[in-house]
Structures are given as structure tokens and as C-alpha cells.
Short mmCIF file of C-alpha atoms and ligand atoms in Angstrom, two decimals:
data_model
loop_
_atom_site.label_atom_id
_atom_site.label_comp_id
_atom_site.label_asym_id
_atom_site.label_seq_id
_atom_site.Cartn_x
_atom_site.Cartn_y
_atom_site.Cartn_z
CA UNK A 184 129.90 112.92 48.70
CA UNK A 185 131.13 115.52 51.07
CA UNK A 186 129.34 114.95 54.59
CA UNK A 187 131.04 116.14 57.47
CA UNK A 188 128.25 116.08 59.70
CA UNK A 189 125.21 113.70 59.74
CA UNK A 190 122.12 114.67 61.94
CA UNK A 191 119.68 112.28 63.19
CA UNK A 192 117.10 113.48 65.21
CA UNK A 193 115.14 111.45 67.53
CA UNK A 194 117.22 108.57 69.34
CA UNK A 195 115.11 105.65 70.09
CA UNK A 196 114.49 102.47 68.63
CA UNK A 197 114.92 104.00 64.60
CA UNK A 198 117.29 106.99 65.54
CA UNK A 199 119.89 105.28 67.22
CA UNK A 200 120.04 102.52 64.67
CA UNK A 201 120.56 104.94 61.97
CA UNK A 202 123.12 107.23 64.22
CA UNK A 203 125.13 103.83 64.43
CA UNK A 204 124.92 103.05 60.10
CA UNK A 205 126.41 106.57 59.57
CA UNK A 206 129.06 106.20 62.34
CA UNK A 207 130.13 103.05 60.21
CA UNK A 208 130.03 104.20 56.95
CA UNK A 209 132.83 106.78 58.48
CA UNK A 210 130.27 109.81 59.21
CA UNK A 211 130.95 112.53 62.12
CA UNK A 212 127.21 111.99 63.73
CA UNK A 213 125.10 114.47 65.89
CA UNK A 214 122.63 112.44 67.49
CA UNK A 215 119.61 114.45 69.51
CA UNK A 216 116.73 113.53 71.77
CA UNK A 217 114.61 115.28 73.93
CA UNK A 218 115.66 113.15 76.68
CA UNK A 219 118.90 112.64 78.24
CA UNK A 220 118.32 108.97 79.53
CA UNK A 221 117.13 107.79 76.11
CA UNK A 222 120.49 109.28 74.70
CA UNK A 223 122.64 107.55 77.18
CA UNK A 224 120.46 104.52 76.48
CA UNK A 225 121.49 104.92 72.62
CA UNK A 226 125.10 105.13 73.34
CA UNK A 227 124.45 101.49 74.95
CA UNK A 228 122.43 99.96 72.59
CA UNK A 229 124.79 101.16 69.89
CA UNK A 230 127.88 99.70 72.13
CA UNK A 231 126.56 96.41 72.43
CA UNK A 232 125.83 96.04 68.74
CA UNK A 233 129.02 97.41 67.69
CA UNK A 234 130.59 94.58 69.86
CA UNK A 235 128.32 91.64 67.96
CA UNK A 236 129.49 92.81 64.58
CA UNK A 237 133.04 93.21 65.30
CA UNK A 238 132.60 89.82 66.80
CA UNK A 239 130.94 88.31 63.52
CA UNK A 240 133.37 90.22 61.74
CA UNK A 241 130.96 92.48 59.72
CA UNK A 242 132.83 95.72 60.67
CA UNK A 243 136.65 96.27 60.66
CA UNK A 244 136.99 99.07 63.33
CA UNK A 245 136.45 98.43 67.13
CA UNK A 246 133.29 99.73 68.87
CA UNK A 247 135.39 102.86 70.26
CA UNK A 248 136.87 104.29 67.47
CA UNK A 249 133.38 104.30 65.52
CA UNK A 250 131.48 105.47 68.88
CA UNK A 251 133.86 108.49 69.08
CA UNK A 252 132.13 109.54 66.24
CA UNK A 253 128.69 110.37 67.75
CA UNK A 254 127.82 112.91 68.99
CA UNK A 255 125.02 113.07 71.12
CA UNK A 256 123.00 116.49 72.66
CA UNK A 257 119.56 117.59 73.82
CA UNK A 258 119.90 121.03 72.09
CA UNK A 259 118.27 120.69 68.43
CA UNK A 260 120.08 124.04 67.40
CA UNK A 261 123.17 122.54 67.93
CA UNK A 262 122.75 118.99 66.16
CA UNK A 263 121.05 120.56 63.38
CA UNK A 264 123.71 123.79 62.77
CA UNK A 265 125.90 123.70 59.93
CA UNK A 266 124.43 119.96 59.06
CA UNK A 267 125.10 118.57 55.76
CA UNK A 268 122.38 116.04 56.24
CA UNK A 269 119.85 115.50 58.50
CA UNK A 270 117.58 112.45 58.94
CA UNK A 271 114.36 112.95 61.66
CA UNK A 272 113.39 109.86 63.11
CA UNK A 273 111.30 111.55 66.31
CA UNK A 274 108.04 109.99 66.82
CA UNK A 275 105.13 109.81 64.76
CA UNK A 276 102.95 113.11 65.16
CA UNK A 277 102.86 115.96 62.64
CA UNK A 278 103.31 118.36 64.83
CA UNK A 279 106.73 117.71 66.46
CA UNK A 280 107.86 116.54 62.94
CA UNK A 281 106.87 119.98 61.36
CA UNK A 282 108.57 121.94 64.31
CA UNK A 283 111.73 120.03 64.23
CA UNK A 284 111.29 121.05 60.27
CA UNK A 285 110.61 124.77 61.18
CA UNK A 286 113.92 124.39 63.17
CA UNK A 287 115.84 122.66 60.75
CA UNK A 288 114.48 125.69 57.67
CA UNK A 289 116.31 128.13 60.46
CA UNK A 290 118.97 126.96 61.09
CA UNK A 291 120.34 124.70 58.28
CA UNK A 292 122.01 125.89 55.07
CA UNK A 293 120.15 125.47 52.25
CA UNK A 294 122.19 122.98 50.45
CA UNK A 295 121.99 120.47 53.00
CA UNK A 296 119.55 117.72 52.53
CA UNK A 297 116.46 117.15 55.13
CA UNK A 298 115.39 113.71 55.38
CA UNK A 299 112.75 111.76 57.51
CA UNK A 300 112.03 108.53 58.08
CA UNK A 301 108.16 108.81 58.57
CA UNK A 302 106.48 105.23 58.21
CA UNK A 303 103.04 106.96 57.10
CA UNK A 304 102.89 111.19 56.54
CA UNK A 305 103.42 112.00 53.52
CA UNK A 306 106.46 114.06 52.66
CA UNK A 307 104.64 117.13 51.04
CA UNK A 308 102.80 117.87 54.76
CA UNK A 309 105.73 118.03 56.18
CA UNK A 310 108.13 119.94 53.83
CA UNK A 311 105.37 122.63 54.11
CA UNK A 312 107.54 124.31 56.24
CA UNK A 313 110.18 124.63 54.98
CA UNK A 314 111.13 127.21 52.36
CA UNK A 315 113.14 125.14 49.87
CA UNK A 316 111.06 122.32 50.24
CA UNK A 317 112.85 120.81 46.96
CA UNK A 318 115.66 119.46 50.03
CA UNK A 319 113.17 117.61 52.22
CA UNK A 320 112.64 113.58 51.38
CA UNK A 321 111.27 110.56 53.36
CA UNK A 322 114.05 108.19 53.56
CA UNK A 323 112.43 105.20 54.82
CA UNK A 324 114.60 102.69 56.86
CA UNK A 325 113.49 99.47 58.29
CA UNK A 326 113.43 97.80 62.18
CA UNK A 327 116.11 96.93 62.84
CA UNK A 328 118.09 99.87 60.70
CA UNK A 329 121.23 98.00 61.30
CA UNK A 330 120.14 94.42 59.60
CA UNK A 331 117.30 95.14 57.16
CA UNK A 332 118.39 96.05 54.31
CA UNK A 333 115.92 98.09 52.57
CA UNK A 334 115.56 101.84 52.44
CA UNK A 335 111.95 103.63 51.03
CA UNK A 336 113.01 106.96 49.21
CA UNK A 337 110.14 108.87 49.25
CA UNK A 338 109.44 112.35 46.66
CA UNK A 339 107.63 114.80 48.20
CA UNK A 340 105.74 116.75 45.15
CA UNK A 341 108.56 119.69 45.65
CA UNK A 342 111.59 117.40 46.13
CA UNK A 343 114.73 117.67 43.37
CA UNK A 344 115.97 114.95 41.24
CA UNK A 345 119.15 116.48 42.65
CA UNK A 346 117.97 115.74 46.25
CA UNK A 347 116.78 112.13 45.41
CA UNK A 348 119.89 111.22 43.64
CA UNK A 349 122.37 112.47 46.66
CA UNK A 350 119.85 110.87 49.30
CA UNK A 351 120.02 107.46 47.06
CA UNK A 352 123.70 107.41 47.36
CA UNK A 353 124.30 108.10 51.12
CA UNK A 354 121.44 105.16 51.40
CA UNK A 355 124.55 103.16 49.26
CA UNK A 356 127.35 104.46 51.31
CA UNK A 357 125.22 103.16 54.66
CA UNK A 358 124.93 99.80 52.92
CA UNK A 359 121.34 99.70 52.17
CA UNK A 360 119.10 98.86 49.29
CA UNK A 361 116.99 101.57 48.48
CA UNK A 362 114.35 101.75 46.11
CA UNK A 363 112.10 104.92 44.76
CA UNK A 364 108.93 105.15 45.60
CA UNK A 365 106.87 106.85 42.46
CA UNK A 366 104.02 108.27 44.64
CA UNK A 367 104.09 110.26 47.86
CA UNK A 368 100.94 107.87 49.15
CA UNK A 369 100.35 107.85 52.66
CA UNK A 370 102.68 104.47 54.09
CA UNK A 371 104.63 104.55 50.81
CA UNK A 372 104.72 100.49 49.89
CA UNK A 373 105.94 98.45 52.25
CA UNK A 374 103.72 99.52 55.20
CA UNK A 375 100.64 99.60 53.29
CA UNK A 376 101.16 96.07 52.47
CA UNK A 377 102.07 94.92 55.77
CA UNK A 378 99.44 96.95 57.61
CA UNK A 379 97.03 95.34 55.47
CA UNK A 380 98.15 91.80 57.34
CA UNK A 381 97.45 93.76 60.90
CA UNK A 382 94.23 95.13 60.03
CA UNK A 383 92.39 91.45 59.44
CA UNK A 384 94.57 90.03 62.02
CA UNK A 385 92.81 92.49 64.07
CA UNK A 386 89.44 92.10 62.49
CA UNK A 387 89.65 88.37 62.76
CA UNK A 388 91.07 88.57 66.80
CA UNK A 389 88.33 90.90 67.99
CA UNK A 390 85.00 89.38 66.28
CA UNK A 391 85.94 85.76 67.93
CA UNK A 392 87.32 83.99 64.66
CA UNK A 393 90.71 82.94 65.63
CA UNK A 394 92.94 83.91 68.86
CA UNK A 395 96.09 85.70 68.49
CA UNK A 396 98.48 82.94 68.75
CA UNK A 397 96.55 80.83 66.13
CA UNK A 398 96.85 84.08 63.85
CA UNK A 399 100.63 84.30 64.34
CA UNK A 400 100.84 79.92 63.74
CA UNK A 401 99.84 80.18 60.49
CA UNK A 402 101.57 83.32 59.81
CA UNK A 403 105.00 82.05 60.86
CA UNK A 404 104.70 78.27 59.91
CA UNK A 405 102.43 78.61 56.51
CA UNK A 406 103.23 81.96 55.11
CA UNK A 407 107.39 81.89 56.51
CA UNK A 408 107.16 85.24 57.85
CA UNK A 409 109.36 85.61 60.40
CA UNK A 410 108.18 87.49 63.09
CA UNK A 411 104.14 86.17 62.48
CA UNK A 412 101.83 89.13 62.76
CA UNK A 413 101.31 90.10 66.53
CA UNK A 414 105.09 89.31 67.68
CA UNK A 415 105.99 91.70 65.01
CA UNK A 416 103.66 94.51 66.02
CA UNK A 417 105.42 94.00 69.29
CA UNK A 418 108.79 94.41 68.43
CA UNK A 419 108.36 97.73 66.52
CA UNK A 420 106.58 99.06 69.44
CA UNK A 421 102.61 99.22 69.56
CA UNK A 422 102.91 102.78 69.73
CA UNK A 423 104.86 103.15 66.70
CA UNK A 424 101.87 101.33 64.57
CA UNK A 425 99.13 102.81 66.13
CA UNK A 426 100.27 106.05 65.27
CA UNK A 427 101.21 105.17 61.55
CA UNK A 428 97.62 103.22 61.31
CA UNK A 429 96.02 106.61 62.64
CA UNK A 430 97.97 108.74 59.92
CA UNK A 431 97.14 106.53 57.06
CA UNK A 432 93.64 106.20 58.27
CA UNK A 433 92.84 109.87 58.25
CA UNK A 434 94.70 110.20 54.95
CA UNK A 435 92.62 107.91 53.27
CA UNK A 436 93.66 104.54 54.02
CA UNK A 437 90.65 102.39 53.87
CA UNK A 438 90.84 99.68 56.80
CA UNK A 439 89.04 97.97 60.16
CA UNK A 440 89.94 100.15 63.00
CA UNK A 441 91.52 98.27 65.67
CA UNK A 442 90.55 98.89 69.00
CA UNK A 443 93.05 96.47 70.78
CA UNK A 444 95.75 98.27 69.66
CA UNK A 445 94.47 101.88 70.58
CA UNK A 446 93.92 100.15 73.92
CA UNK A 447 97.04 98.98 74.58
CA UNK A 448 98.45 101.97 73.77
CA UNK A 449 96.55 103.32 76.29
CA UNK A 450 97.26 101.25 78.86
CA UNK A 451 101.24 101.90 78.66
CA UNK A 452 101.66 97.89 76.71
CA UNK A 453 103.53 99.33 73.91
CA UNK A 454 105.10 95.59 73.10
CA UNK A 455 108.96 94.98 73.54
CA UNK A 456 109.67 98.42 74.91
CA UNK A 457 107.29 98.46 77.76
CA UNK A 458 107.40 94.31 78.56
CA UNK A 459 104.29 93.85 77.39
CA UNK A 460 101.99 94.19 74.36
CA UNK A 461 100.44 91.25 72.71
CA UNK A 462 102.61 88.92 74.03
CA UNK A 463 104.68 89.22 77.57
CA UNK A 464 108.52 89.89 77.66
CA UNK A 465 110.00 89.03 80.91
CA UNK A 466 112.77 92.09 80.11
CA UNK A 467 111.01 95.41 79.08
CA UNK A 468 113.69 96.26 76.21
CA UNK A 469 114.81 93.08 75.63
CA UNK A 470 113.20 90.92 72.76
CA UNK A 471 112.50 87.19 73.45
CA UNK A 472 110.94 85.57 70.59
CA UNK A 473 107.74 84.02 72.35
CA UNK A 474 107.15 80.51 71.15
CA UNK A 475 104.21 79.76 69.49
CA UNK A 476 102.79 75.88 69.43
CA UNK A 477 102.65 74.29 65.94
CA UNK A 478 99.39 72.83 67.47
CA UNK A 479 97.72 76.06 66.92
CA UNK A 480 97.37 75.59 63.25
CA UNK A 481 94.93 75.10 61.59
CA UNK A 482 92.37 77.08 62.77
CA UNK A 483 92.97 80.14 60.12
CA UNK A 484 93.41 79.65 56.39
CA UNK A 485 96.81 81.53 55.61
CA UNK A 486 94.65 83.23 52.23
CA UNK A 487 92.83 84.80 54.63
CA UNK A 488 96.07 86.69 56.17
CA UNK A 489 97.46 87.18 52.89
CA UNK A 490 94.46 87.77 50.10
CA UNK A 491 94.20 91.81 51.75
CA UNK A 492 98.04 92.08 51.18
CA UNK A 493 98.05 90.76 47.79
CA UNK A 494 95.10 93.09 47.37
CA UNK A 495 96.87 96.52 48.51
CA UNK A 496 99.89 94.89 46.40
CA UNK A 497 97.94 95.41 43.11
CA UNK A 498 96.62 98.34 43.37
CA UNK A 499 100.48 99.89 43.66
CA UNK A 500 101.17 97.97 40.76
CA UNK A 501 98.16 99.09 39.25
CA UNK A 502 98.59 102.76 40.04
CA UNK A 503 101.97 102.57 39.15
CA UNK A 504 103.40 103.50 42.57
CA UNK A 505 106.17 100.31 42.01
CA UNK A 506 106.98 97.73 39.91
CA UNK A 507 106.60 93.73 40.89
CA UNK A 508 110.27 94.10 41.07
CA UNK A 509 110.28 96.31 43.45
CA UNK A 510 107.38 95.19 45.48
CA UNK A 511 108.79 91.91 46.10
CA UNK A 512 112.09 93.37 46.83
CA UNK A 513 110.54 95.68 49.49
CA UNK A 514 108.84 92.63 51.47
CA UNK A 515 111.93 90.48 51.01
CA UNK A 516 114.83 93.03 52.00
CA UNK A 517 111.95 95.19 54.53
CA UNK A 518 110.52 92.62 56.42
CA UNK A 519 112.91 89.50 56.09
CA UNK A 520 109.87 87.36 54.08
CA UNK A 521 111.29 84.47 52.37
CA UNK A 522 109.05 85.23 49.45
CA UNK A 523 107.61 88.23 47.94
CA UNK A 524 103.37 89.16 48.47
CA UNK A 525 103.25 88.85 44.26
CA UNK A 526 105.31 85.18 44.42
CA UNK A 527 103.15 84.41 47.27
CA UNK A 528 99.63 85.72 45.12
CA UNK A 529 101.33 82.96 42.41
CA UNK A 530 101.57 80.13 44.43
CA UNK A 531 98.09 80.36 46.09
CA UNK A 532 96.79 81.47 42.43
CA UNK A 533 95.12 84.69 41.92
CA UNK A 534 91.59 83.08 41.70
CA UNK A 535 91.89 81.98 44.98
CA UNK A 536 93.26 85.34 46.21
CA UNK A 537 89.84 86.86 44.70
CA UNK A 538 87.51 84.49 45.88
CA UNK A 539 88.88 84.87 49.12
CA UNK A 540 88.99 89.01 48.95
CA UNK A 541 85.07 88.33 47.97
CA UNK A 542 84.18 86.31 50.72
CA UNK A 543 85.91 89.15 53.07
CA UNK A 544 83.17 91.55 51.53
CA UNK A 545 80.34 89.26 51.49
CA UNK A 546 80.27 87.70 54.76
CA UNK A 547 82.39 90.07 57.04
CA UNK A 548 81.27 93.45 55.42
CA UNK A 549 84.91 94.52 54.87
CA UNK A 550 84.00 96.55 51.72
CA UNK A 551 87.58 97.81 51.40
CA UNK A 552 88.49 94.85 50.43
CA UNK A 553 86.61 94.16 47.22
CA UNK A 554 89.66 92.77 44.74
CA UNK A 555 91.54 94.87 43.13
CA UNK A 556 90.76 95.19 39.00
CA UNK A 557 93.70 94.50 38.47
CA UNK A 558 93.36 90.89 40.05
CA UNK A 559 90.18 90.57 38.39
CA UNK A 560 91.62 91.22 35.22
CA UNK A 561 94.62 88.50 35.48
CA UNK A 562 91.65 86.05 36.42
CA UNK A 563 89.81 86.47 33.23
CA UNK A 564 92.94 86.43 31.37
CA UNK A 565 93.64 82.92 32.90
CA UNK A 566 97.03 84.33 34.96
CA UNK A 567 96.76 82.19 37.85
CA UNK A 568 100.29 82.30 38.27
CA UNK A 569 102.12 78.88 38.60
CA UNK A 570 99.00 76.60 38.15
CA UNK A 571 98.57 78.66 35.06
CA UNK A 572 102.06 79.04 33.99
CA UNK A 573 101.52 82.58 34.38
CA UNK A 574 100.61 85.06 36.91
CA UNK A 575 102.46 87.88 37.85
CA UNK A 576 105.48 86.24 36.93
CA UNK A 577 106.01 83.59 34.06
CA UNK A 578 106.50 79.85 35.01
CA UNK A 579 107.59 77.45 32.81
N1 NAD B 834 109.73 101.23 64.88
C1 NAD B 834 109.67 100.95 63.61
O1 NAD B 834 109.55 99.79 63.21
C2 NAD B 834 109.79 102.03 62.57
C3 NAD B 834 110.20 101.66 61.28
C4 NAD B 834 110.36 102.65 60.31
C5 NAD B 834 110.08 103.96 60.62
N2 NAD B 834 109.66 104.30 61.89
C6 NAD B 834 109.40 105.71 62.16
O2 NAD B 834 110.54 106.24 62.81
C7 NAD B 834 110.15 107.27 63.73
C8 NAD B 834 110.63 106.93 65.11
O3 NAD B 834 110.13 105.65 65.48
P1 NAD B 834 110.80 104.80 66.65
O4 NAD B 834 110.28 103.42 66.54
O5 NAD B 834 112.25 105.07 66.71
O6 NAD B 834 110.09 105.50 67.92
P2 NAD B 834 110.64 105.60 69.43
O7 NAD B 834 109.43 105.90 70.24
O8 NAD B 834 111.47 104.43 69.77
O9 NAD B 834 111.59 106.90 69.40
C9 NAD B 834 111.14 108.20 69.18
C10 NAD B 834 112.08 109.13 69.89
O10 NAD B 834 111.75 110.48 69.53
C11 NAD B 834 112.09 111.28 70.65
N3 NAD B 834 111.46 112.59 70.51
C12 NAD B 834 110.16 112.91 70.67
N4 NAD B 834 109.99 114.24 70.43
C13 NAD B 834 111.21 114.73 70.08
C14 NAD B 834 111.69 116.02 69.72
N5 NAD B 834 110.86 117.06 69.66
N6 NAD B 834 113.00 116.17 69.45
C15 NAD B 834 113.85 115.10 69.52
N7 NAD B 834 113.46 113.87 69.87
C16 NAD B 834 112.14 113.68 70.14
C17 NAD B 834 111.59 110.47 71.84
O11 NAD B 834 112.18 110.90 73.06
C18 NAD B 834 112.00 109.07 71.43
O12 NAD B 834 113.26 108.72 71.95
C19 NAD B 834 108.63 107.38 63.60
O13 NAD B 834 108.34 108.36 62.64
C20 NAD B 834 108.24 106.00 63.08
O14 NAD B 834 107.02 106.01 62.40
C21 NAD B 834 109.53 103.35 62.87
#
């Protein structure tokens, strides 16, 4: 594929990450912020993670040969003119995305490709503006951009097969996984499953039932995921999610609305970036995994975290939005879980799962949560999943 120049737009924690992939994979890059210091700040932050994987051996050149290769300005025109491919990674408001759009319809020929890595607005919103919008695509990458392997493509209802091949392949060439999402749905797949996991974390937090360290116990030592629930929120930035929740909320997005968060956004505790969010970090910037006692199990049944996941889960597969496959896939290769939400469904067995998703209704009022059909239907079929010998996958 003939890229001489990649765009990113937006330079912070997602933009700089991507600028460095496509400085690897051999790209001339044209990285832009709106401020200067955060640019300066990327060229850093890039640096020192250049150094670790030349260290570990995972890349062949040295830091400085592949940093010559960005680029970096505060004048949009400029990053975006004569752009073969553009990915916008500028923080998550509409409006700024759809000017940056407006900019990038002006100024960009139309052949070249106009991606954005959106965690929640849907792609049709904000190709709106731009003429062709058959070249505009989400192209979903993952925190960390460098280590996580998976990559969301997101159709917008205009977007070309021609578009969505090309965008597939540079998500290849920067050594990622990607997979198609079917739908334009507002948080595509991964993020409406793991958002479902924040919203009764929240829920459970603010009416008294378990603190937030006993939520992220059981997350982290039952369910294996990595990063539990709050110390994750923190280290994609509080900001980042309460924006996305806000998005999907007004876009249809049934869930508990969670006041914590919009108050700590507030309140400038934004998680890893600002030094503090849920937990405290001694270094604003610098992630220290906070420990959490194993003593603090116990007090939360890990269905309870995972039943509204499991529940979200099904209704993709339901809808047709993506396959187990892929489902699995995206919480294994998006969010580093040792097991997929579906696997996981299988070894708590899907009766379970439901009469835990009913108990959410019937006691806490969470109506949103009813169980999916879908899950229903597997229970009255007997797919229990491994107790049963079948479930969503076949056990033998
Ligand atoms: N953090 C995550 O885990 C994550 C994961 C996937 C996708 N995303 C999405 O990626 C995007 C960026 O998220 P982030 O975590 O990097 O946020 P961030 O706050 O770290 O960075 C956003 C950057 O955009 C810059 N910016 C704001 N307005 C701009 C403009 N008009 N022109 C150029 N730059 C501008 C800001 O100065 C800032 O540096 C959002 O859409 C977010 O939803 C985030």
C-alpha cells in the first residue's frame, strides 16, 4: 500500500501511541495537537518506549532512526495536507471531531482514507461532514496502542468495501489484529461489554454494597482481569470514560448513571494522568499498579460483575453485530482477559448468569438488565455450557 504520509491527529495518551505503530511499520508520520507541551511530551513518551522495545528486542531499528520519522506540528492544515491517511484520536466530543472532519473534507484529497478512533460516536455522525463520506471509518485501537493487540474497524452506513479493506490492511502492516464490526452501534463491541462491568461496579460502590477495592479483589483475583475494574478506569483516564459513557448514554445505551465518575471529572481526578482518580498515584503520568489485599474478597460474588457483561455479550451475538469468535477475541486481544465474556458465561453456566441478571432487576431495579432472550433461550434448551456439555461453545 502506498502511504507516504500518515496523519494522526490528537497526541495524547491514544495519538501518540498510534504516531509511534506507524513510525515502526516504516511510515513518514505527521503528528498534531493543539498544544505544544503535549507534543513535546509525545516525542518523550514515544522515546522511552522505543528504548524498552529495542531493549526486549521487539524492534530492529534504534529509537532515532524511527523518531526521525515523526513529524510533529500545531497547524492541522499542515498535518492533514496531501495525507494519504489520517487517523483522529482528539478527545471525545462531537464537535471538535466533526471540525477536525470539516478540515480534513478541505483539505485532503479524496482518495485518502479518514479514520478515527472514537471509543463511542458512531461513525455515520461524524462522516456527516464530509462529502465523500464512503472514506471515513472508526478504526478502533486499544490502551496501550503499542501492546494490545486488537483493532475495532468500524462501517459507517456510507463507508466503501474499498475503504474497509485498505484500512484492514494498514491495521496488518501496524501489527494489529483487527476485526469488523457488522453494526455502527454506539461503543462498537468491546466497550459496550466492558462498560457494562463499570456501570454495576458503580451501581454497587455508590448504594453501600461493596467498596471499591473489594470490587476490584474479586475482579482481579476471581475473574483474572488484569487491571480489576476501578484501576482500569484509571489508567485510561476518567475523562476518557466519562465522555464515552455520556455518548453511549444519549445514543441509547441503557445503563446506571454514575455520579462518581462525573464528579471526579469535575474535580480535575482524571486517574493516572492527573495522580489521582479512584486510586492515588504518587507520579501524575506515571502508572503504579496499586495493590489490592486478597483479604478483600469475598465480599462481592464475581456473577454479579460479570452476569451484565455476559448480558450486553448476547445481545451482539444476538443482533448479529459479531460472532462468539470474535467477541471473545475482542476481550482477549482488547483488554488482556485471560478468558473470553462467552468462555467465562460457560464456566459460571448460563442459568446462573440469568438468575443473577434477574435478581439485578428484581431487587436493585436495574431494568436494563433483564437477560437477554438469547440467554433465556440457551437455558431452556439445557446449554449451560460446560456443566451441560454445551453452552456457547461445545465441551466434551
Ligand atoms: N484512553 C483510552 O483508553 C482510549 C482507548 C480507545 C480509544 N480512545 C479514544 O481516543 C481518543 C483520544 O483519547 P485519549 O485517551 O488519547 O485522550 P487524551 O485526553 O489523552 O488526548 C486527547 C488529545 O487531543 C488533543 N486535542 C483536543 N482538541 C484538539 C484539536 N482540536 N486538534 C488537535 N488535538 C486536539 C488534546 O490536546 C489531547 O492531547 C478519544 O476519542 C477516546 O475516546 C481512548
Amino acid at each position: 500500500m502506498n502511504i507516504k504520509k500518515f496523519t494522526v491527529i490528537g497526541a495524547g495518551n491514544m495519538g501518540h501511541g498510534i504516531a509511534e505503530l506507524a513510525a515502526i511499520a516504516g511510515f513518514e508520520v505527521w503528528l498534531n495537537d493543539i498544544n505544544h507541551e503535549v507534543l513535546k511530551n509525545a516525542i518523550n513518551r514515544i522515546k522511552w518506549s522505543l528504548e524498552k522495545l529495542y531493549e526486549k528486542g521487539n524492534i530492529k531499528e534504534s529509537s532515532e532512526k524511527i523518531l526521525d520519522r515523526i513529524h510533529i506540528t500545531t497547524n492541522l492544515e499542515y498535518a492533514l495536507e496531501d495525507t494519504d491517511f489520517m487517523v483522529e484520536a482528539v478527545v471525545e466530543d462531537i464537535n471538535i471531531k466533526k471540525q477536525i472532519f470539516s478540515k480534513a473534507d478541505i483539505v485532503t484529497s479524496s482518495h485518502s482514507i479518514l479514520a478515527t478512533n472514537t471509543s463511542s460516536l458512531p461513525i455515520s455522525e461524524i462522516s456527516s461532514v464530509v462529502k465523500k463520506p464512503e472514506r471515513v471509518i472508526g478504526m478502533h485501537f486499544f490502551y496501550p496502542p503499542v501492546l494490545m493487540k486488537l483493532v475495532e474497524i468500524i462501517k459507517g452506513n456510507k463507508t466503501s468495501e474499498n475503504v474497509v479493506r485498505r484500512t484492514y490492511e494498514i491495521a496488518k502492516i501496524l501489527g494489529k489484529e483487527p476485526i469488523i464490526i457488522a453494526r455502527d452501534i454506539p461503543g462498537f463491541m468491546v466497550n459496550r461489554i466492558l462498560f457494562r462491568l463499570y456501570d454495576i461496579a458503580c451501581y454497587l460502590v455508590e448504594n453501600g454494597k461493596a467498596s471499591i477495592e473489594e470490587i476490584d479483589a474479586t475482579a482481579i483475583y476471581e475473574l483474572g482481569l488484569p487491571l480489576g475494574i476501578f484501576i482500569l478506569q484509571d489508567f485510561t483516564g476518567l475523562d476518557v470514560n466519562y465522555l464515552a459513557m455520556k455518548a453511549m448514554n444519549e445514543r441509547g445505551y441503557n445503563s446506571y448513571y454514575c455520579l462518581s465518575l462525573e464528579n471526579k471529572v469535575k474535580t480535575n481526578q482524571l486517574g493516572v494522568k492527573s495522580g489521582k482518580g479512584f486510586y492515588t498515584y504518587p507520579t501524575p503520568g506515571k502508572f503504579i499498579k496499586p495493590i489490592i489485599p486478597r483479604d478483600k474478597l469475598g465480599k462481592i460474588n464475581a456473577l454479579i460483575l460479570i452476569s451484565p457483561a455476559i448480558n450486553e455479550a448476547a445481545y451482539l451475538l444476538r443482533n448479529n453485530i459479531a460472532s462468539k469468535e470474535e467477541i471473545d477475541k475482542g476481550c482477549k486481544l482488547g483488554l488482556g482477559w485471560p478468558m473470553g465474556v462467552l468462555e467465562i458465561a460457560d464456566q459460571y453456566g448460563i442459568d446462573e448468569v440469568v438468575k443473577t441478571l434477574s435478581t439485578l432487576v428484581s431487587r436493585y431495579e436495574l431494568n436494563y438488565l433483564n437477560p437477554d432472550p438469547l440467554l433465556i433461550q440457551m437455558v431452556n434448551e439445557n446449554k449451560l455450557g460446560v456443566k451441560s456439555g454445551k453452552g456457547f461453545y461445545t465441551y466434551s
